[in-house]
């Protein structure tokens, strides 16, 4: 059913820039680049921080945790951390953050629908004084598959609702959402 109804892929148009246009674009982009300290300074006053990453790459997680450490060293607000993890792991996340139990930690990563955010979860346990809440905000695999079969996707809406709920419930906190680049846009 999906194969018959789904729109077919089309080739994206090729963007051809002149040397002058490339030079201008390079200048505009380079003017916006920030050193890590300057980025931490700028992000430290944010009420909501959306961080999009490339799944299964180690470097975005490492960079994200350095940014969080930098932000928390300058800002004393509590943090609500929302992760693109299936809702089914919420209970195990709560138990791990409280206890640090390796048995509970392993329980979180059972199944093939959990992104490799182990270091972020461990960081949350180490920083539980500041991390007021760690939430899994993605839909469980069964719902994702059902929605895809119906040619719709409700995941972005589910994640956005979790963000808005966290903001309403914790207006004093910095809300940090970490997930895939496309979800964050």
Coordinates of N, CA and C in Angstrom, one line a residue:
X1 N 0.8 -1.2 0.0 CA 0.0 0.0 0.0 C 0.9 1.3 0.0
X2 N 1.9 1.3 0.9 CA 2.7 2.4 0.9 C 3.5 2.6 -0.4
X3 N 4.0 1.6 -0.9 CA 4.8 1.7 -2.2 C 3.9 2.2 -3.3
X4 N 2.6 1.9 -3.3 CA 1.7 2.3 -4.4 C 1.3 3.8 -4.2
X5 N 1.2 4.3 -2.9 CA 0.7 5.6 -2.7 C 1.8 6.6 -2.4
X6 N 2.9 6.2 -2.0 CA 4.0 7.2 -1.6 C 4.5 7.9 -2.9
X7 N 4.7 9.2 -2.7 CA 5.2 10.0 -3.8 C 6.6 9.5 -4.2
X8 N 6.9 9.5 -5.5 CA 8.2 9.0 -6.0 C 9.3 10.0 -5.8
X9 N 10.5 9.5 -5.6 CA 11.6 10.4 -5.4 C 11.9 11.1 -6.7
X10 N 12.3 12.4 -6.6 CA 12.7 13.1 -7.8 C 14.1 13.7 -7.5
X11 N 14.9 13.9 -8.6 CA 16.2 14.4 -8.4 C 16.1 15.9 -8.0
X12 N 16.9 16.3 -7.1 CA 16.9 17.7 -6.7 C 17.7 18.5 -7.8
X13 N 17.2 19.7 -8.0 CA 17.9 20.5 -9.0 C 19.3 20.8 -8.6
X14 N 20.2 20.9 -9.5 CA 21.6 21.2 -9.3 C 21.7 22.7 -9.1
X15 N 22.4 23.1 -8.0 CA 22.6 24.6 -7.8 C 23.9 24.9 -8.4
X16 N 23.9 25.8 -9.3 CA 25.2 26.3 -9.9 C 25.4 27.7 -9.5
X17 N 26.5 27.9 -8.8 CA 26.8 29.3 -8.3 C 28.1 29.8 -9.1
X18 N 28.0 31.0 -9.4 CA 29.2 31.6 -10.0 C 30.3 31.8 -9.0
X19 N 31.5 32.0 -9.4 CA 32.6 32.2 -8.4 C 32.3 33.4 -7.5
X20 N 31.7 34.5 -8.0 CA 31.4 35.6 -7.2 C 30.3 35.3 -6.2
X21 N 29.3 34.5 -6.6 CA 28.3 34.1 -5.6 C 28.9 33.1 -4.6
X22 N 29.8 32.3 -4.9 CA 30.4 31.4 -4.0 C 31.2 32.2 -3.0
X23 N 32.0 33.2 -3.5 CA 32.8 34.0 -2.6 C 31.9 34.8 -1.6
X24 N 30.8 35.3 -2.1 CA 29.9 36.0 -1.2 C 29.3 35.1 -0.2
X25 N 28.8 33.9 -0.6 CA 28.3 32.9 0.3 C 29.3 32.5 1.4
X26 N 30.5 32.3 1.0 CA 31.6 31.9 1.9 C 31.8 33.0 2.9
X27 N 31.8 34.3 2.5 CA 32.0 35.4 3.4 C 30.8 35.5 4.4
X28 N 29.6 35.3 3.9 CA 28.4 35.4 4.8 C 28.5 34.3 5.9
X29 N 28.9 33.1 5.5 CA 28.9 31.9 6.4 C 30.1 32.1 7.4
X30 N 31.2 32.5 6.9 CA 32.4 32.6 7.8 C 32.2 33.7 8.8
X31 N 31.4 34.8 8.5 CA 31.1 35.8 9.4 C 30.2 35.4 10.5
X32 N 29.5 34.3 10.3 CA 28.6 33.8 11.3 C 29.2 32.7 12.2
X33 N 30.4 32.2 11.9 CA 31.0 31.1 12.7 C 31.4 31.7 14.0
X34 N 31.2 30.8 15.1 CA 31.6 31.2 16.4 C 32.6 30.2 17.0
X35 N 33.5 30.7 17.8 CA 34.4 29.8 18.5 C 33.5 29.1 19.6
X36 N 33.9 28.0 20.1 CA 33.1 27.3 21.1 C 32.8 28.2 22.3
X37 N 33.7 28.9 22.9 CA 33.4 29.8 24.0 C 32.4 30.9 23.7
X38 N 32.5 31.4 22.5 CA 31.5 32.4 22.1 C 30.1 31.8 21.9
X39 N 30.1 30.6 21.4 CA 28.8 29.9 21.2 C 28.2 29.6 22.6
X40 N 29.0 29.1 23.5 CA 28.5 28.9 24.9 C 27.9 30.1 25.5
X41 N 28.7 31.2 25.3 CA 28.2 32.5 25.8 C 26.8 32.9 25.2
X42 N 26.7 32.7 23.9 CA 25.4 33.1 23.3 C 24.3 32.2 23.7
X43 N 24.6 30.9 23.8 CA 23.5 29.9 24.1 C 23.1 29.9 25.6
X44 N 24.0 30.4 26.4 CA 23.8 30.4 27.9 C 22.5 31.1 28.3
X45 N 22.1 32.0 27.6 CA 20.9 32.8 28.0 C 19.6 32.3 27.3
X46 N 19.7 31.2 26.6 CA 18.5 30.7 25.9 C 17.6 30.0 26.9
X47 N 16.3 30.1 26.6 CA 15.3 29.4 27.4 C 15.1 28.0 26.8
X48 N 15.2 27.9 25.5 CA 15.0 26.6 24.8 C 16.1 26.5 23.8
X49 N 16.7 25.3 23.9 CA 17.9 25.0 23.0 C 17.6 23.8 22.2
X50 N 17.4 23.9 20.9 CA 17.2 22.7 20.0 C 18.5 22.3 19.4
X51 N 19.0 21.1 19.6 CA 20.2 20.6 19.0 C 20.0 19.5 18.1
X52 N 20.2 19.7 16.8 CA 20.1 18.7 15.8 C 21.4 18.0 15.5
X53 N 21.3 16.7 15.4 CA 22.5 15.9 15.2 C 22.4 14.9 14.1
X54 N 23.5 14.3 13.7 CA 23.5 13.2 12.8 C 23.6 11.9 13.5
X55 N 22.6 11.1 13.4 CA 22.5 9.8 14.2 C 23.7 9.0 13.9
X56 N 24.1 8.3 15.0 CA 25.2 7.3 15.0 C 26.6 7.8 14.8
X57 N 26.8 9.1 14.9 CA 28.1 9.7 14.9 C 28.5 10.1 16.3
X58 N 29.7 9.8 16.7 CA 30.1 10.0 18.1 C 30.4 11.5 18.3
X59 N 30.9 12.2 17.4 CA 31.4 13.5 17.5 C 30.3 14.5 17.9
X60 N 29.1 14.5 17.4 CA 28.0 15.4 17.8 C 27.7 15.3 19.3
X61 N 27.7 14.0 19.8 CA 27.4 13.8 21.2 C 28.5 14.4 22.1
X62 N 29.7 14.2 21.7 CA 30.9 14.8 22.5 C 30.8 16.3 22.5
X63 N 30.6 16.9 21.3 CA 30.5 18.3 21.2 C 29.3 18.9 22.0
X64 N 28.2 18.2 21.9 CA 27.0 18.6 22.7 C 27.3 18.6 24.2
X65 N 27.9 17.6 24.7 CA 28.2 17.5 26.1 C 29.2 18.6 26.5
X66 N 30.2 18.9 25.7 CA 31.1 20.1 26.0 C 30.3 21.4 26.1
X67 N 29.4 21.6 25.1 CA 28.6 22.8 25.2 C 27.7 22.8 26.5
X68 N 27.1 21.7 26.8 CA 26.3 21.7 28.0 C 27.2 22.0 29.3
X69 N 28.3 21.4 29.4 CA 29.2 21.7 30.5 C 29.6 23.2 30.5
X70 N 29.8 23.7 29.4 CA 30.2 25.2 29.4 C 29.0 26.0 29.8
X71 N 27.8 25.7 29.3 CA 26.6 26.5 29.6 C 26.3 26.3 31.1
X72 N 26.4 25.1 31.6 CA 26.1 24.9 33.1 C 27.1 25.6 34.0
X73 N 28.3 25.8 33.5 CA 29.3 26.5 34.3 C 29.0 28.0 34.5
X74 N 28.2 28.5 33.5 CA 27.9 29.9 33.5 C 26.5 30.2 34.0
X75 N 25.6 29.3 33.9 CA 24.2 29.5 34.1 C 23.7 28.5 35.2
X76 N 23.1 29.0 36.2 CA 22.7 28.2 37.3 C 21.2 27.6 37.3
X77 N 20.6 27.9 36.2 CA 19.2 27.4 36.0 C 19.2 25.9 36.0
X78 N 18.1 25.2 36.4 CA 18.0 23.8 36.2 C 17.8 23.5 34.7
X79 N 18.1 22.3 34.3 CA 17.9 21.9 32.9 C 16.9 20.8 32.8
X80 N 16.1 20.9 31.8 CA 15.2 19.8 31.4 C 15.7 19.3 30.1
X81 N 16.2 18.0 30.1 CA 16.8 17.5 28.9 C 15.9 16.5 28.2
X82 N 15.5 16.8 27.0 CA 14.6 16.0 26.2 C 15.4 15.3 25.1
X83 N 15.3 14.0 25.0 CA 16.0 13.2 24.0 C 15.1 12.4 23.0
X84 N 15.6 12.3 21.8 CA 14.9 11.5 20.8 C 15.1 10.0 21.1
X85 N 14.5 9.6 22.2 CA 14.4 8.2 22.6 C 13.0 7.8 22.7
X86 N 12.7 6.5 22.4 CA 11.3 6.0 22.5 C 10.7 6.1 23.9
X87 N 9.5 6.5 24.0 CA 8.8 6.7 25.3 C 8.9 5.5 26.2
X88 N 9.0 4.3 25.6 CA 9.0 3.0 26.4 C 10.2 3.0 27.3
X89 N 11.3 3.7 27.1 CA 12.4 3.7 28.0 C 12.4 4.7 29.1
X90 N 11.3 5.4 29.2 CA 11.3 6.5 30.3 C 11.5 6.0 31.7
X91 N 10.8 4.9 32.0 CA 10.9 4.3 33.4 C 12.4 4.0 33.7
X92 N 13.0 3.3 32.7 CA 14.4 2.9 32.9 C 15.3 4.1 33.0
X93 N 15.0 5.2 32.2 CA 15.8 6.4 32.3 C 15.7 7.0 33.7
X94 N 14.5 7.1 34.2 CA 14.3 7.6 35.5 C 15.1 6.8 36.6
X95 N 15.0 5.5 36.5 CA 15.6 4.7 37.5 C 17.2 4.8 37.4
X96 N 17.7 4.9 36.1 CA 19.1 5.0 36.0 C 19.6 6.4 36.5
X97 N 19.0 7.4 36.2 CA 19.4 8.8 36.6 C 19.5 8.8 38.1
X98 N 18.5 8.2 38.8 CA 18.5 8.2 40.3 C 19.6 7.3 40.8
X99 N 19.7 6.1 40.2 CA 20.6 5.0 40.9 C 21.9 4.9 40.3
X100 N 22.1 5.1 39.0 CA 23.4 4.8 38.3 C 23.6 3.4 38.1
X101 N 22.6 2.6 38.3 CA 22.7 1.1 38.2 C 23.0 0.7 36.7
X102 N 24.1 -0.1 36.6 CA 24.5 -0.6 35.2 C 23.5 -1.5 34.7
X103 N 22.8 -2.3 35.5 CA 21.8 -3.2 35.1 C 20.6 -2.4 34.4
X104 N 20.2 -1.3 35.1 CA 19.2 -0.5 34.5 C 19.6 0.2 33.3
X105 N 20.9 0.6 33.3 CA 21.5 1.3 32.1 C 21.4 0.4 30.9
X106 N 21.7 -0.9 31.0 CA 21.7 -1.8 29.9 C 20.2 -2.0 29.4
X107 N 19.3 -2.0 30.4 CA 17.9 -2.1 30.0 C 17.4 -1.1 29.0
X108 N 17.9 0.1 29.1 CA 17.6 1.2 28.3 C 17.9 0.9 26.8
X109 N 19.0 0.3 26.6 CA 19.5 0.1 25.2 C 19.1 -1.2 24.5
X110 N 18.2 -1.9 25.2 CA 17.7 -3.2 24.5 C 16.7 -2.8 23.4
X111 N 16.9 -3.4 22.3 CA 16.0 -3.1 21.1 C 16.8 -2.3 20.1
X112 N 16.2 -2.3 18.9 CA 16.9 -1.6 17.8 C 16.3 -0.3 17.5
X113 N 15.5 0.3 18.4 CA 14.9 1.6 18.2 C 15.4 2.7 19.1
X114 N 16.6 2.4 19.7 CA 17.1 3.4 20.6 C 18.4 3.9 20.1
X115 N 18.5 5.2 19.9 CA 19.7 5.9 19.4 C 20.8 5.8 20.4
X116 N 22.0 5.8 20.0 CA 23.2 5.7 20.9 C 23.5 6.9 21.7
X117 N 22.6 7.3 22.6 CA 22.8 8.5 23.4 C 23.3 8.1 24.8
X118 N 24.1 7.0 24.9 CA 24.5 6.5 26.2 C 25.3 7.5 27.0
X119 N 26.2 8.3 26.3 CA 27.0 9.2 27.0 C 26.2 10.4 27.5
X120 N 25.1 10.8 26.8 CA 24.3 11.8 27.3 C 23.5 11.4 28.6
X121 N 23.1 10.1 28.6 CA 22.3 9.6 29.7 C 23.3 9.5 30.9
X122 N 24.5 9.0 30.7 CA 25.5 9.0 31.8 C 25.8 10.4 32.3
X123 N 25.9 11.3 31.4 CA 26.2 12.7 31.8 C 25.0 13.2 32.7
X124 N 23.8 12.9 32.3 CA 22.6 13.3 33.1 C 22.7 12.7 34.5
X125 N 23.1 11.5 34.6 CA 23.2 10.9 36.0 C 24.3 11.7 36.8
X126 N 25.4 11.9 36.1 CA 26.5 12.7 36.8 C 26.1 14.1 37.2
X127 N 25.2 14.7 36.5 CA 24.7 16.0 36.7 C 23.3 16.1 37.2
X128 N 22.8 15.1 37.9 CA 21.4 15.1 38.3 C 21.0 16.2 39.2
X129 N 22.0 16.9 39.9 CA 21.6 18.0 40.7 C 21.1 19.1 39.8
X130 N 21.6 19.3 38.6 CA 21.2 20.3 37.7 C 20.2 19.8 36.7
X131 N 20.2 18.6 36.3 CA 19.2 18.0 35.3 C 18.0 17.7 36.1
X132 N 17.0 18.6 36.1 CA 15.8 18.4 36.8 C 15.0 17.2 36.3
X133 N 15.1 17.0 35.0 CA 14.3 16.0 34.3 C 15.0 15.5 33.0
X134 N 15.0 14.2 32.8 CA 15.5 13.7 31.5 C 14.3 12.9 31.0
X135 N 13.9 13.3 29.7 CA 12.7 12.7 29.1 C 13.0 12.1 27.8
X136 N 12.4 11.0 27.6 CA 12.4 10.3 26.2 C 11.1 10.8 25.5
X137 N 11.3 11.5 24.4 CA 10.2 12.2 23.8 C 9.8 11.7 22.4
X138 N 10.3 10.6 22.0 CA 10.0 10.0 20.7 C 8.9 9.0 20.9
X139 N 8.2 8.6 19.8 CA 7.2 7.6 19.8 C 7.8 6.2 19.8
X140 N 7.1 5.3 20.3 CA 7.5 3.9 20.3 C 7.5 3.4 18.9
X141 N 8.3 2.4 18.6 CA 8.5 1.8 17.3 C 7.2 1.4 16.6
X142 N 6.3 0.8 17.4 CA 5.0 0.3 16.8 C 4.2 1.5 16.2
X143 N 4.1 2.6 16.9 CA 3.4 3.8 16.4 C 4.1 4.4 15.2
X144 N 5.4 4.4 15.2 CA 6.2 5.0 14.1 C 5.9 4.2 12.9
X145 N 5.9 2.9 13.0 CA 5.7 2.0 11.8 C 4.3 2.1 11.3
X146 N 3.3 2.2 12.2 CA 1.9 2.4 11.8 C 1.7 3.7 11.1
X147 N 2.3 4.8 11.6 CA 2.1 6.1 10.9 C 2.8 6.1 9.6
X148 N 3.9 5.4 9.5 CA 4.6 5.4 8.2 C 3.8 4.6 7.2
X149 N 3.2 3.5 7.7 CA 2.3 2.7 6.8 C 1.1 3.5 6.3
X150 N 0.7 4.4 7.1 CA -0.5 5.3 6.7 C 0.0 6.5 6.0
X151 N 1.3 6.6 5.6 CA 1.8 7.7 4.9 C 1.8 9.0 5.7
X152 N 1.9 8.9 7.0 CA 2.0 10.1 7.8 C 3.0 9.9 8.8
X153 N 3.4 11.0 9.5 CA 4.4 10.9 10.5 C 4.0 11.9 11.6
X154 N 3.8 11.4 12.8 CA 3.4 12.3 13.9 C 4.5 12.6 14.9
X155 N 5.7 12.1 14.6 CA 6.8 12.2 15.5 C 7.2 13.6 15.8
X156 N 7.3 14.4 14.8 CA 7.7 15.8 15.0 C 6.7 16.5 15.9
X157 N 5.4 16.3 15.7 CA 4.4 16.8 16.5 C 4.5 16.3 18.0
X158 N 4.8 15.1 18.1 CA 4.9 14.5 19.5 C 6.1 15.1 20.2
X159 N 7.2 15.3 19.5 CA 8.4 15.9 20.1 C 8.1 17.4 20.4
X160 N 7.4 18.1 19.5 CA 7.1 19.5 19.8 C 6.2 19.7 21.0
X161 N 5.2 18.8 21.1 CA 4.3 18.8 22.3 C 5.1 18.5 23.6
X162 N 6.0 17.6 23.5 CA 6.8 17.4 24.7 C 7.6 18.6 25.1
X163 N 8.2 19.3 24.1 CA 8.9 20.5 24.4 C 8.0 21.6 25.0
X164 N 6.8 21.8 24.5 CA 5.9 22.8 25.0 C 5.4 22.4 26.4
X165 N 5.2 21.2 26.6 CA 4.8 20.7 28.0 C 5.9 21.0 29.0
X166 N 7.1 20.7 28.6 CA 8.3 20.9 29.5 C 8.4 22.4 29.8
X167 N 8.2 23.2 28.8 CA 8.3 24.7 29.0 C 7.2 25.2 29.9
X168 N 6.0 24.7 29.7 CA 4.9 25.1 30.6 C 5.1 24.7 32.1
X169 N 5.6 23.4 32.2 CA 5.8 22.9 33.6 C 7.0 23.4 34.3
X170 N 8.0 23.9 33.5 CA 9.3 24.3 34.1 C 9.7 25.6 33.5
X171 N 9.0 26.7 33.7 CA 9.3 28.0 33.1 C 10.7 28.5 33.6
X172 N 11.1 28.1 34.7 CA 12.4 28.6 35.3 C 13.6 27.9 34.7
X173 N 13.4 26.8 34.0 CA 14.5 25.9 33.5 C 14.9 26.2 32.1
X174 N 16.1 25.8 31.7 CA 16.5 25.8 30.3 C 16.1 24.5 29.8
X175 N 15.3 24.5 28.7 CA 14.8 23.3 28.1 C 15.8 23.0 26.9
X176 N 16.4 21.8 27.0 CA 17.4 21.4 25.9 C 16.8 20.1 25.2
X177 N 16.7 20.2 23.9 CA 16.1 19.1 23.1 C 17.2 18.6 22.2
X178 N 17.5 17.3 22.3 CA 18.6 16.7 21.4 C 18.0 15.6 20.6
X179 N 18.1 15.7 19.3 CA 17.6 14.7 18.4 C 18.1 14.9 17.0
X180 N 17.5 14.2 16.1 CA 17.9 14.3 14.7 C 17.8 15.7 14.1
X181 N 18.6 16.1 13.2 CA 18.6 17.4 12.6 C 17.3 17.7 12.0
X182 N 16.6 16.8 11.3 CA 15.4 17.1 10.6 C 14.3 17.4 11.6
X183 N 14.3 16.6 12.7 CA 13.3 16.8 13.8 C 13.4 18.2 14.4
X184 N 14.7 18.6 14.6 CA 14.9 19.9 15.3 C 14.6 21.1 14.4
X185 N 14.5 20.9 13.1 CA 14.2 22.0 12.2 C 12.7 22.1 12.1

